[in-house]
Coordinates of C-alpha atoms in Angstrom, one line a residue:
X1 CA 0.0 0.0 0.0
X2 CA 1.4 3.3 -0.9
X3 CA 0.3 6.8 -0.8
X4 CA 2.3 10.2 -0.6
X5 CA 0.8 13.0 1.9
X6 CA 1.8 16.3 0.4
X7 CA 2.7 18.5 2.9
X8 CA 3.0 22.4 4.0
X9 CA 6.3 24.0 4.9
X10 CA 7.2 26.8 7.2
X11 CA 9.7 29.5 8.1
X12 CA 11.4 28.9 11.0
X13 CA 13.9 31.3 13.1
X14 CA 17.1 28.8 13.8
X15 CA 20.0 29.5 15.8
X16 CA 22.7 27.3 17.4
X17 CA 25.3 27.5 20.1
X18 CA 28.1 25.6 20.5
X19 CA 31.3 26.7 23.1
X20 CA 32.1 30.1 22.3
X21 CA 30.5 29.7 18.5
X22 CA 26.7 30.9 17.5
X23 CA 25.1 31.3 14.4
X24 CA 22.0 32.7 13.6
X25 CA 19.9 32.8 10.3
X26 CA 16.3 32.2 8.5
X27 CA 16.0 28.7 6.5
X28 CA 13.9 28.3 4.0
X29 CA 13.2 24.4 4.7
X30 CA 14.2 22.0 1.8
X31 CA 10.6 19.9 0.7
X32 CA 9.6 17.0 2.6
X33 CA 6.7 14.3 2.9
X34 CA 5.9 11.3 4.7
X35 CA 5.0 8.1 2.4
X36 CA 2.8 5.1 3.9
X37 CA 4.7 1.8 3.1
X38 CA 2.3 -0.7 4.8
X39 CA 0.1 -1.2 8.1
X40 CA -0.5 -3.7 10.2
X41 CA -3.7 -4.2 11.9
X42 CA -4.1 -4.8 16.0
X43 CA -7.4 -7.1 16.2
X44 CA -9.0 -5.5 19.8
X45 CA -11.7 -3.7 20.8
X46 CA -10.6 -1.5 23.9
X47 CA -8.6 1.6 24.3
X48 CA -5.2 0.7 22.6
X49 CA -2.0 2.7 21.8
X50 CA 1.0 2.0 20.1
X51 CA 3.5 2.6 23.1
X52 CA 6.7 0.9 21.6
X53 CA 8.3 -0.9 18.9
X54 CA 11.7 -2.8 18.9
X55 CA 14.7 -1.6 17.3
X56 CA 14.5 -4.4 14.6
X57 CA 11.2 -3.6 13.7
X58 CA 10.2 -7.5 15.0
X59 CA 7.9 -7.1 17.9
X60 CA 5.1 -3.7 18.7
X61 CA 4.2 -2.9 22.3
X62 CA 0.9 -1.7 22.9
X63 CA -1.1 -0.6 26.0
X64 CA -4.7 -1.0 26.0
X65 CA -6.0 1.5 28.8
X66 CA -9.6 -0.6 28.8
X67 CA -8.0 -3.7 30.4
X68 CA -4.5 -2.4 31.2
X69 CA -3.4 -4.8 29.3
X70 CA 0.2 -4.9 27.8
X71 CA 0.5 -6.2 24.5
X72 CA 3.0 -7.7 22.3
X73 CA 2.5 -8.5 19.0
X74 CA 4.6 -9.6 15.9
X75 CA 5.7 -7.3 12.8
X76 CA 2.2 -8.3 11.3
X77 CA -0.1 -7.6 14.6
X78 CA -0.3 -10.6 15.8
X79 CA -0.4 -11.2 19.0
X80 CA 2.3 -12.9 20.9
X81 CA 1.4 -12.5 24.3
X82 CA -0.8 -9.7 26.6
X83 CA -0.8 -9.4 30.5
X84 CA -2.1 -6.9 33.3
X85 CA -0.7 -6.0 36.4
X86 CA -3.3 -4.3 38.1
X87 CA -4.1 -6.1 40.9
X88 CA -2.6 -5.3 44.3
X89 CA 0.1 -7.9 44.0
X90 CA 3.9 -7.6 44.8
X91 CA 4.7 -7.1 41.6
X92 CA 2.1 -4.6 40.1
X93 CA 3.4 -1.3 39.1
X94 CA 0.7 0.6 40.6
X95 CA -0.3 4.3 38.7
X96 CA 1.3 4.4 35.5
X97 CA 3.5 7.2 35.0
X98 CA 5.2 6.3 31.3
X99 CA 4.3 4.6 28.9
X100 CA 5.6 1.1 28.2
X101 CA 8.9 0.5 26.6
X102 CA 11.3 -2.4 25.3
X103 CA 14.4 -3.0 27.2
X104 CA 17.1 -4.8 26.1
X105 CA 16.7 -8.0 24.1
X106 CA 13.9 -9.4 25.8
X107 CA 12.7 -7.3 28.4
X108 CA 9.9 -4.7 29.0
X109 CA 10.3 -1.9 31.3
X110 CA 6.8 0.1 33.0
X111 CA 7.3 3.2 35.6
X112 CA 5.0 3.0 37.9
X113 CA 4.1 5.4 41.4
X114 CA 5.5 1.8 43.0
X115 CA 8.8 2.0 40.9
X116 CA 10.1 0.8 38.1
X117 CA 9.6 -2.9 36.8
X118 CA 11.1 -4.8 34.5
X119 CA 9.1 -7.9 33.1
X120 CA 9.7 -10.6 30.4
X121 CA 7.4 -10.9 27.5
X122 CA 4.8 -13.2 29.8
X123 CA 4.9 -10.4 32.3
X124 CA 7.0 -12.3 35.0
X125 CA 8.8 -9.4 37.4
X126 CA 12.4 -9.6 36.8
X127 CA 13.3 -6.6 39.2
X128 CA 11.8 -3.8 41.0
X129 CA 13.5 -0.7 41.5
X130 CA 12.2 1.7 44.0
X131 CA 12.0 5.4 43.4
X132 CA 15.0 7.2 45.0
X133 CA 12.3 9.6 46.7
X134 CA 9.1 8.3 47.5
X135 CA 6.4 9.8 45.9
X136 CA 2.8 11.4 47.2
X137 CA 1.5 11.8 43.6
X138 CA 1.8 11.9 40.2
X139 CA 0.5 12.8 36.8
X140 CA 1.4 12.6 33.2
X141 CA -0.1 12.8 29.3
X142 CA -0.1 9.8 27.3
X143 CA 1.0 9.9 24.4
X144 CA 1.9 6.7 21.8
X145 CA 5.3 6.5 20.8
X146 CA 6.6 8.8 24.4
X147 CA 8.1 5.7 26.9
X148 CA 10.9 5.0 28.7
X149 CA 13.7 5.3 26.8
X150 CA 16.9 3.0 26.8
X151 CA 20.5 3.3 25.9
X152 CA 23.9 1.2 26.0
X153 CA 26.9 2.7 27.4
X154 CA 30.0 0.8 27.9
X155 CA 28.1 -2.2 26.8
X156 CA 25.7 -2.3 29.4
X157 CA 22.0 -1.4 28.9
X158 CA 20.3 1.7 31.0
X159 CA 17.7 3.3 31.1
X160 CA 16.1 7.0 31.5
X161 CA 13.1 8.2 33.0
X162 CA 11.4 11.1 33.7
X163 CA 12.7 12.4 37.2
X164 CA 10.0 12.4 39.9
X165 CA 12.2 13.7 42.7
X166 CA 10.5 16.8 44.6
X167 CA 13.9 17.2 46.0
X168 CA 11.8 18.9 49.1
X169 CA 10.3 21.4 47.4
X170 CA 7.5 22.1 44.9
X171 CA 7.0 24.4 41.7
X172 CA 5.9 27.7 44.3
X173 CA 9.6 27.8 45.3
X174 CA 12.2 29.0 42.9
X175 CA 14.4 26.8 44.7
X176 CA 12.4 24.2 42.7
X177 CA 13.7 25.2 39.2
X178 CA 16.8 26.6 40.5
X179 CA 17.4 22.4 41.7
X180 CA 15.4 20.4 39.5
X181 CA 16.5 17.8 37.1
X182 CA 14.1 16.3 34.3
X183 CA 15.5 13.0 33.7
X184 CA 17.2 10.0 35.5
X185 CA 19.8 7.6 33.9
X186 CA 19.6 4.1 36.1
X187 CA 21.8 1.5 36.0
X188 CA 19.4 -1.8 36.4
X189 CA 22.4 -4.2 37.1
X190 CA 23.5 -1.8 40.4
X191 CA 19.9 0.0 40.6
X192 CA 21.6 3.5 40.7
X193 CA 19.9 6.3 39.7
X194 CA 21.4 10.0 38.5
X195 CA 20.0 12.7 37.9
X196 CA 21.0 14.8 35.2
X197 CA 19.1 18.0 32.5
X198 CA 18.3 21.0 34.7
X199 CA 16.9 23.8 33.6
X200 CA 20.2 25.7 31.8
X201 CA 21.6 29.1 32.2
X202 CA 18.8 31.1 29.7
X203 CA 16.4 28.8 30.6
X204 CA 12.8 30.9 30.4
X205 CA 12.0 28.4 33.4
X206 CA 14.3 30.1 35.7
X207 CA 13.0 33.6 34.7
X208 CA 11.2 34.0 38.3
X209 CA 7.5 32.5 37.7
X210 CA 5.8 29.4 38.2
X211 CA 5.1 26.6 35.9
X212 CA 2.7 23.7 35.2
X213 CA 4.5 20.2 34.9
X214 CA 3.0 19.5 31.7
X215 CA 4.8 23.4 30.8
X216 CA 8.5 21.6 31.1
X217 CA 7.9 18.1 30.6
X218 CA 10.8 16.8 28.9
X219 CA 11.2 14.9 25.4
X220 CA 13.9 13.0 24.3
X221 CA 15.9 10.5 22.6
X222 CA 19.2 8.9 22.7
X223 CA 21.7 8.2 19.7
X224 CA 25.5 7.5 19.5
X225 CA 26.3 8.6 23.0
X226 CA 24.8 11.5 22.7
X227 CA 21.1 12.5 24.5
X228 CA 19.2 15.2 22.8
X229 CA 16.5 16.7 24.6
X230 CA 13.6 19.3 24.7
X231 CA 11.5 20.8 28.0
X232 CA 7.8 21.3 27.4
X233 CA 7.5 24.7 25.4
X234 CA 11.2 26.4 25.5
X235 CA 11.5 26.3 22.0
X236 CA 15.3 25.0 22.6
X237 CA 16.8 21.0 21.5
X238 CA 19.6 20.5 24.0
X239 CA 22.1 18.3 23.0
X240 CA 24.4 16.3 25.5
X241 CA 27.2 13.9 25.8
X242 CA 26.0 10.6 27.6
X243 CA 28.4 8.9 30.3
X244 CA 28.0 6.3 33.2
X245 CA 28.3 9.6 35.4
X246 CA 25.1 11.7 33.8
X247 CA 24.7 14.2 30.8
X248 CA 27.3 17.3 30.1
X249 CA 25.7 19.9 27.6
X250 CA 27.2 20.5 24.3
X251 CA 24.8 22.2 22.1
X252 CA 22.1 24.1 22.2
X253 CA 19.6 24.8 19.0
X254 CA 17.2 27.6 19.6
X255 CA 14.2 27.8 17.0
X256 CA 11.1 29.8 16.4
X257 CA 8.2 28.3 15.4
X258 CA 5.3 30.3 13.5
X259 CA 2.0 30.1 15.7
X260 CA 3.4 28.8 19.3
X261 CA 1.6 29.7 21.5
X262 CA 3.3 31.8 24.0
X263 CA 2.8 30.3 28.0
X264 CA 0.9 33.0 30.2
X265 CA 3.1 33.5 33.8
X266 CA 1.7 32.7 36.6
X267 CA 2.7 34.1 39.9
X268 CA 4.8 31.3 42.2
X269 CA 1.7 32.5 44.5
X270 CA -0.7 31.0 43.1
X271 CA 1.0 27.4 43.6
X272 CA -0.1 25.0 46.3
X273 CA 2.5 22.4 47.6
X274 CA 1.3 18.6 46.7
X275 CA -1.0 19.7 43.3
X276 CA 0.0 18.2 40.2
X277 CA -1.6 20.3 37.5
X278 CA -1.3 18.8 33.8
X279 CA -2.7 21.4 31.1
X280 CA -3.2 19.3 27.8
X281 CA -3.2 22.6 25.7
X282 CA 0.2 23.8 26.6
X283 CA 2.7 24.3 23.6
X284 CA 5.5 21.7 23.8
X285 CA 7.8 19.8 22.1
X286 CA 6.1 16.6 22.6
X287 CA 8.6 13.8 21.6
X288 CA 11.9 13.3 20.1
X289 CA 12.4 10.9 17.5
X290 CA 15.8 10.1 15.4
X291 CA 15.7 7.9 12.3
X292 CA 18.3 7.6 9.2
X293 CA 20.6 10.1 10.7
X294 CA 17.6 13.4 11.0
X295 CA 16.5 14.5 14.5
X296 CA 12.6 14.9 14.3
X297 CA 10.9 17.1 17.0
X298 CA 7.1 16.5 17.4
X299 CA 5.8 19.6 17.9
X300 CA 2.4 21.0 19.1
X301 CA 1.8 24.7 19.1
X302 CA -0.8 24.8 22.1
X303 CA -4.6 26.0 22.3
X304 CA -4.7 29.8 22.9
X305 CA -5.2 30.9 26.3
X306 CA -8.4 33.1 25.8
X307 CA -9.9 30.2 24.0
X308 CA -8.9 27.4 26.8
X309 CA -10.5 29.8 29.6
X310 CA -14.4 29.5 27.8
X311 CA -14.0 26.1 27.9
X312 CA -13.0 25.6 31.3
X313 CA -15.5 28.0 32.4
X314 CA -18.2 26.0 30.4
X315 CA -16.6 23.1 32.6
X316 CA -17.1 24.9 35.7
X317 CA -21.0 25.6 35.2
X318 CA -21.1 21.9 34.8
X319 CA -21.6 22.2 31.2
X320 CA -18.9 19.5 30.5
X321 CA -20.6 18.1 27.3
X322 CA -20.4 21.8 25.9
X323 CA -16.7 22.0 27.3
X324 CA -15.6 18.5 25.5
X325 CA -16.5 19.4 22.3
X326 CA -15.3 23.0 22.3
X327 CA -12.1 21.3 23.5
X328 CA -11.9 19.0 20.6
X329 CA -12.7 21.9 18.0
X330 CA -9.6 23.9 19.3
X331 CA -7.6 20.6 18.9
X332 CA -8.4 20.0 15.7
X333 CA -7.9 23.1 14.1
X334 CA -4.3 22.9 15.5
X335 CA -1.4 22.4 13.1
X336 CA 0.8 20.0 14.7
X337 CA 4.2 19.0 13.0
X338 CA 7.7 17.6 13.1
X339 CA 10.9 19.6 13.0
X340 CA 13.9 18.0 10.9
X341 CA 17.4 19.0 12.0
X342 CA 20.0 16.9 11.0
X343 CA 21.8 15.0 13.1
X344 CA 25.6 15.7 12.6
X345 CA 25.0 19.3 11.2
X346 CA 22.5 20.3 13.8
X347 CA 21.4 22.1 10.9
X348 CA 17.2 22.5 10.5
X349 CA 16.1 21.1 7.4
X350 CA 12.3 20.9 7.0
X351 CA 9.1 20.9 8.5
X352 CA 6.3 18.2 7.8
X353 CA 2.8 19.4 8.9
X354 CA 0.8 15.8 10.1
X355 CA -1.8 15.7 8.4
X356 CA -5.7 15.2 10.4
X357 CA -5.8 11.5 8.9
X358 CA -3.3 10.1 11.8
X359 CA -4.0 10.3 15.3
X360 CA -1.5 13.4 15.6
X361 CA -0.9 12.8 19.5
X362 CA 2.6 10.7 18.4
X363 CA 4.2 8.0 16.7
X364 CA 6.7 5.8 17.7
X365 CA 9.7 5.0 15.4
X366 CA 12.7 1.9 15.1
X367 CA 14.6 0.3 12.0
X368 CA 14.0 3.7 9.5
X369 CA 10.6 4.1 9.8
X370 CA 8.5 5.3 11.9
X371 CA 4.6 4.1 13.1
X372 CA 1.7 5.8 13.3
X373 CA -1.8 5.4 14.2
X374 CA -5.2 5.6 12.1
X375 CA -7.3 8.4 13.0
X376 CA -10.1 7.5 15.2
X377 CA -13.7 6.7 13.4
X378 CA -15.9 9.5 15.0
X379 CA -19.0 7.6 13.4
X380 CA -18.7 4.5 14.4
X381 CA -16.5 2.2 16.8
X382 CA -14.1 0.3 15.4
X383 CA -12.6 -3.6 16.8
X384 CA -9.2 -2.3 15.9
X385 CA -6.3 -0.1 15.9
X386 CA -4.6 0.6 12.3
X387 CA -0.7 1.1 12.4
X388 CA 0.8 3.2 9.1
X389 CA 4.4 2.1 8.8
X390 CA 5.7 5.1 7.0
X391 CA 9.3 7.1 6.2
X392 CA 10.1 10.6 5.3
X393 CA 10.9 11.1 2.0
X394 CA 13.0 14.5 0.3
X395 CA 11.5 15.7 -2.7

């Protein structure tokens, strides 16, 4: 099956900074489009999403949020094997914090608010790590494609994570953002955990005002040593050098892009110690993918602010059918994209606008290609979930 999206292209502001050397100028992107290769079909009727897929291309990962069910299927969907750790068992995860991910060659890693648990493909617990702070709560967006992401240094396998670590103190405190950290590299084989990414010297996050989580949340992606990562909406792709002891920064790439929505500041004030407040209509840089060599940033420009306020008003008067669908008007008249830099030039090359036929929440990616879901039927429900297997092509 094959079929070639045409796609619109933007402008973008690009700068980058490396040591002592910065550069600054406006690129007119070179053409790009996406091109559908095949699908594959997973046969269930629930709440599925694609959460991983291997680095072969031989096995998917789904979660279905119906059952809780993980899912592992073969390159043509079928299913290989499926279990749930819900139940109040040692080994349940508890609240899931990430999505699912692969680890190493036969392992599946889930973050949960009772640690993090690795399990082989019949779901049998092959260690438990605990969380290096305990944790009173937690919340998070879920989004296919964005797990827990893996890497190999000095031939051994780790993993990073999201950081949960309050590090006594919450996002009213500027001593919050002046200490925090976004990610954590562990070490499964010694269960030690580092913290590493804080907010940078620049960072608009240190600029004296409070934040929403889901304003900072990090995206990102390993590749050759080197960890490449984006907070929430600072319009900034960090670039580090990966070692057993953490992340040092190398590069920074600043970019503008058209119609990014601009966060409002909210007064440390107005923060309570122990809320977790997730706003889905924040701009961010919602995942990192890299395939053949080009660094693609998933980007969604946000819901403007005046516009979110009337829904959560209609919300508030208990008009929540009224506030739904205003909600999913704003989202789909959103232009959500990916920004292509390449990977050993740092240089931005293009911009692919998703087109509304693809569930435009994320895609996952492995092997050259990357995977993305069928748009949901609004008419009628549907006993499975279609996977695109698609790759960018240069006109």
């Amino acid at each position: 099956m094959k079929s070639l999206l045409k796609t619109s292209l933007y402008l973008i502001l690009f700068s980058a900074f490396s040591c002592s050397e910065k550069s600054e100028s406006t690129i007119e992107p070179t053409s790009y489009s996406l091109e559908i290769l095949d699908s594959l079909d997973l046969n269930i009727l629930g709440d599925p999403l694609i959460a991983d897929v291997k680095s072969d291309g031989s096995k998917f990962l789904f979660y279905d949020y119906a059952s809780s069910d993980l899912i592992i299927t073969d390159a043509e969907g079928a299913i290989q094997s499926k279990f749930s750790k819900k139940e109040d068992t040692p080994d349940a995860y508890g609240f899931l914090m990430e999505i699912p991910g692969f680890f190493g060659s036969d392992q599946i890693v889930v973050v949960g608010m009772k640690g993090i648990f690795l399990y082989d493909y019949e779901g049998n617990m092959i260690k438990k790590m605990d969380h290096p702070e305990s944790i009173a709560g937690a919340g998070f967006m879920a989004f296919p494609g964005k797990h827990t992401e893996s890497t190999v240094i000095n031939g051994k396998d780790y993993l990073i994570t999201k950081s949960v670590r309050s590090r006594d103190s919450f996002n009213g405190e500027m001593k919050f953002y002046n200490t925090y950290k976004a990610l954590e590299l562990i070490n499964p084989e010694s269960e030690n955990f580092t913290e590493m990414v804080p907010f940078e010297e620049g960072s608009m996050f240190l600029n004296g005002t409070g934040y929403f989580e889901s304003d900072y949340s990090p995206a990102f992606e390993t590749k050759d040593g080197k960890l490449y990562v984006s907070l929430g909406a600072e319009q900034k792709l960090q670039v580090y050098e990966l070692s057993t002891e953490g992340a040092s920064l190398d590069t920074t790439i600043s970019f503008s892009i058209p119609g990014f929505e601009t966060l409002e500041p909210k007064n440390l004030s107005e923060f309570t110690e122990g809320t977790i407040i997730i706003n889905g209509g924040t701009p961010s840089i919602r995942n990192i993918h890299i395939i053949n060599n080009k660094i693609l940033l998933h980007y969604y420009p946000g819901i403007d602010p005046q516009k979110m306020k009337e829904a959560e008003l209609l919300w508030e008067q208990g008009k929540q059918e009224e506030a739904g669908e205003l909600y999913e008007k704003l989202e789909a008249e959103l232009d959500q994209g990916l920004l292509i830099i390449d990977q050993k030039s740092l240089k931005l090359e293009g911009t692919i606008l998703l087109p509304n036929k693809f569930n435009t929440a994320g895609f996952t990616s492995a092997n050259g290609f990357i995977w993305m879901e069928k748009a949901a039927n609004e008419e009628k429900e549907e006993d499975f979930l279609r996977i695109y297997k698609m790759y960018i092509v240069e006109k």
